[in-house]
XYZ file of C-alpha atoms in Angstrom:
296
model
C 110.199 76.594 122.852
C 111.508 78.107 119.607
C 111.419 75.270 117.058
C 113.077 75.412 113.679
C 110.632 73.951 111.148
C 110.537 73.994 107.351
C 107.990 75.093 104.796
C 107.798 74.390 101.087
C 108.061 77.552 99.026
C 106.260 78.345 95.785
C 109.058 76.754 93.760
C 109.066 73.654 95.981
C 112.164 74.374 98.071
C 112.221 73.628 101.766
C 113.117 76.812 103.621
C 113.968 77.322 107.314
C 111.821 79.501 109.484
C 111.809 80.224 113.177
C 110.073 82.109 115.959
C 106.789 80.243 115.580
C 103.738 81.204 117.599
C 100.057 82.221 117.746
C 98.909 78.898 116.315
C 95.367 77.736 115.501
C 94.205 74.183 114.763
C 92.057 73.650 111.677
C 90.325 70.518 110.384
C 90.091 70.300 106.577
C 87.237 68.882 104.489
C 89.053 65.509 104.227
C 89.290 65.312 108.062
C 93.035 66.054 108.050
C 94.325 68.430 110.715
C 96.515 71.487 110.171
C 98.107 74.194 112.221
C 98.237 77.765 110.931
C 100.729 80.017 112.690
C 103.053 82.993 112.457
C 106.803 82.692 111.897
C 109.693 84.451 110.207
C 112.279 83.379 107.654
C 115.962 83.908 108.379
C 118.713 85.077 106.032
C 122.441 85.135 106.657
C 122.508 83.200 109.925
C 120.398 84.326 112.867
C 118.953 87.450 111.257
C 115.566 88.183 109.723
C 114.550 91.419 108.025
C 111.212 90.319 106.567
C 108.211 90.595 108.844
C 106.128 87.849 110.379
C 104.346 85.630 107.859
C 101.614 82.984 107.910
C 102.569 79.299 107.619
C 100.760 75.970 107.496
C 101.905 72.603 108.872
C 100.177 69.183 109.144
C 99.137 67.870 112.545
C 98.663 64.275 113.701
C 97.025 63.074 116.926
C 98.908 60.462 118.929
C 97.357 57.579 120.830
C 97.194 59.682 123.998
C 95.129 62.343 122.243
C 97.893 64.959 121.960
C 98.625 66.830 118.711
C 101.994 66.213 117.067
C 103.462 68.747 114.616
C 105.800 67.686 111.820
C 109.318 69.102 112.013
C 110.408 67.600 108.695
C 108.027 68.944 106.063
C 105.195 71.347 106.672
C 103.269 70.606 103.499
C 102.351 66.928 103.139
C 100.417 65.168 100.364
C 97.206 67.157 100.742
C 98.745 70.508 99.837
C 101.318 69.234 97.344
C 98.494 67.993 95.093
C 97.160 71.543 94.724
C 98.390 74.567 92.838
C 98.166 77.371 95.363
C 98.106 81.050 94.354
C 100.677 83.452 95.736
C 97.815 85.542 97.098
C 94.179 84.627 97.914
C 93.183 87.875 96.211
C 93.621 88.952 92.601
C 97.291 89.649 91.961
C 98.131 93.304 91.614
C 100.264 94.584 88.764
C 103.960 94.815 89.589
C 103.832 98.513 88.654
C 101.528 101.083 90.246
C 100.939 103.914 87.762
C 98.967 105.944 90.353
C 96.055 106.343 87.948
C 93.393 105.988 90.644
C 92.181 108.594 93.114
C 92.742 106.046 95.892
C 95.855 104.185 96.956
C 95.998 100.401 96.581
C 95.491 98.438 99.785
C 99.136 97.331 100.034
C 100.329 100.917 100.678
C 101.030 102.053 104.223
C 101.850 105.303 106.000
C 104.013 105.879 109.059
C 101.805 106.421 112.087
C 99.028 109.003 111.598
C 99.392 110.224 107.997
C 99.808 113.909 107.259
C 97.043 114.307 104.676
C 98.600 117.537 103.374
C 101.813 115.723 102.454
C 100.438 113.536 99.648
C 97.979 113.669 96.762
C 96.823 111.569 93.810
C 94.673 114.355 92.354
C 96.989 117.380 92.094
C 98.569 115.839 89.008
C 96.471 112.819 87.931
C 98.615 109.798 87.149
C 101.291 110.914 89.596
C 101.717 110.490 93.341
C 102.728 113.867 94.751
C 104.641 113.970 98.037
C 105.371 117.326 99.629
C 107.823 117.183 102.493
C 106.760 118.430 105.890
C 109.159 119.306 108.696
C 109.611 115.664 109.755
C 112.269 113.226 108.562
C 112.580 109.442 108.493
C 114.855 109.782 111.544
C 111.926 110.784 113.775
C 109.152 108.822 115.463
C 106.673 111.104 113.729
C 104.589 111.285 110.526
C 106.870 112.288 107.647
C 105.737 112.334 104.023
C 106.155 108.606 103.422
C 104.190 105.933 101.554
C 105.573 102.392 101.405
C 104.810 98.702 101.069
C 106.205 95.711 102.901
C 109.114 93.807 101.438
C 107.612 90.363 100.803
C 110.537 88.566 99.154
C 114.254 88.250 99.860
C 114.996 88.791 96.162
C 113.139 91.696 94.602
C 113.745 94.912 92.689
C 112.003 98.169 93.579
C 112.155 101.015 91.066
C 110.479 104.433 91.007
C 110.320 107.223 88.446
C 110.809 110.542 90.253
C 110.532 114.125 89.009
C 111.856 116.422 91.745
C 113.580 119.775 91.449
C 114.236 121.089 94.967
C 114.276 124.854 95.303
C 116.111 124.831 98.654
C 118.901 122.742 100.166
C 116.689 121.417 102.960
C 114.301 119.689 100.534
C 114.822 115.982 99.782
C 112.829 113.199 98.117
C 113.557 109.608 97.122
C 113.133 105.973 98.132
C 114.074 104.057 101.252
C 114.485 100.586 102.730
C 113.166 101.294 106.209
C 112.762 99.196 109.344
C 112.250 102.040 111.802
C 113.355 105.623 112.453
C 116.858 104.573 113.551
C 117.547 101.915 110.908
C 117.009 102.707 107.223
C 118.873 103.131 103.932
C 117.887 106.122 101.773
C 118.479 107.064 98.130
C 117.327 110.598 97.403
C 117.708 113.869 95.482
C 118.987 117.015 97.192
C 120.106 120.478 96.122
C 123.554 121.836 96.981
C 124.320 125.329 95.738
C 123.040 125.509 92.173
C 123.305 121.759 91.512
C 121.160 118.695 92.110
C 122.743 115.611 93.641
C 121.782 111.994 94.087
C 122.674 110.877 97.626
C 122.967 107.438 99.255
C 122.639 107.638 103.036
C 122.650 105.011 105.802
C 121.107 105.397 109.269
C 122.188 102.732 111.759
C 121.354 103.587 115.341
C 123.268 106.732 116.261
C 125.379 106.461 113.085
C 124.332 108.685 110.162
C 126.534 108.156 107.126
C 126.556 109.605 103.608
C 127.937 106.728 101.547
C 128.104 108.500 98.201
C 126.743 111.437 96.234
C 126.902 112.351 92.555
C 125.916 115.420 90.571
C 122.616 114.853 88.799
C 121.564 116.234 85.441
C 118.192 117.911 84.960
C 115.053 115.905 84.270
C 113.290 112.904 85.805
C 115.354 110.065 87.280
C 114.691 106.442 88.142
C 115.807 105.199 91.561
C 116.284 101.501 92.296
C 116.781 99.187 95.288
C 117.849 95.662 94.315
C 117.240 93.394 97.298
C 118.920 90.026 97.766
C 119.064 87.821 100.846
C 122.215 89.477 102.202
C 122.484 92.824 100.414
C 120.582 95.877 99.264
C 122.149 97.502 96.188
C 121.248 101.081 95.242
C 121.417 102.598 91.766
C 119.893 105.347 89.637
C 119.108 106.044 85.985
C 119.330 109.731 85.030
C 117.763 111.155 81.895
C 119.768 110.203 78.823
C 121.777 107.428 80.513
C 121.982 103.986 78.891
C 121.862 101.992 82.124
C 121.529 102.167 85.896
C 124.512 103.615 87.739
C 125.373 101.827 91.023
C 126.046 103.896 94.139
C 126.620 101.258 96.803
C 125.448 98.189 98.707
C 124.662 97.526 102.357
C 123.909 94.382 104.365
C 120.313 93.389 105.035
C 121.153 92.205 108.557
C 121.474 95.760 109.879
C 117.765 96.181 109.142
C 116.892 92.959 110.960
C 114.828 92.545 114.106
C 117.846 91.046 115.866
C 119.803 94.284 115.332
C 117.091 96.939 115.419
C 114.152 95.332 117.220
C 110.531 95.118 116.122
C 108.770 92.439 114.096
C 107.069 94.148 111.155
C 109.964 93.811 108.710
C 111.398 96.208 106.151
C 109.290 98.632 104.135
C 110.256 99.764 100.645
C 108.797 103.175 100.026
C 108.846 106.744 98.788
C 109.464 109.800 100.938
C 109.952 113.553 100.899
C 111.162 115.867 103.639
C 111.717 119.539 104.348
C 114.162 118.578 107.124
C 112.781 120.940 109.740
C 110.672 123.068 107.386
C 107.713 122.560 105.083
C 108.881 122.005 101.516
C 107.865 124.298 98.686
C 108.831 121.898 95.889
C 106.602 118.826 95.341
C 108.073 115.433 94.454
C 106.239 113.665 91.628
C 106.413 109.863 91.564
C 105.164 108.750 88.142
C 105.184 105.053 89.023
C 106.414 102.539 91.590
C 107.430 99.027 90.572
C 107.998 96.001 92.822
C 109.219 92.893 90.978
C 110.356 89.553 92.377
C 111.895 86.585 90.586
C 109.765 83.466 91.230
C 112.645 81.226 90.104
C 114.785 82.432 93.008
C 114.324 81.067 96.519
C 112.204 83.689 98.250
């Protein structure tokens, strides 16, 4: 009904996954049989915050003609003799410098994109986001561009140049499951000063975890993801190292808590919070790095 199987990761570890379904039977060139299916990997008990993924498991046919699926090891000798790539396509660079006039295929928008809210040509080599009236808290189309989180352990960093001219204007990065469950790290103006703000949205709870006055100039924003925690930090101009602002559990962005099945997105956003922004947010680059030596 809802079997717990295992798959062998890139580093050779057996890892639990659950919620299997939508399976297809495939016969390989050596006449072996395999089942390809969707499933999700859990972290921290009965929670999963990564989206559905594709898995492969060997199949044997019993004497009565029924297929039997292994529950012990989903790889077998056929696959373990091969060196499989992480992706069937050419691996993209870990850092997107936004030097093209088109976005890479791994980028996604929320719902129908607001074409006026983003540009790769206004300042070549920079992704420009201009906040519209929508926010990440709405089931709408805010200025947002993100990519799926593919690994439990990864580090996402952006270089952002944003000088808001009004207090309603914000821009930054987010770990987002849906409009009611996301963690945001962003720049905002208060009075005559700029601030870096860490905010959590969990259902009806909206919480400012921490804010700090920010010096002038570009800033790097970072989300360090681990199996159980997201840790948020920033690197202002002239600083010698990233400054931590806080950490929050991954499970509150899980399907078991918030619903859905697409998993968390790590992305960039801008918002006018009820108005159209005047000040553009310039993202010079976006970097997504994972550690292949860590169980992912």
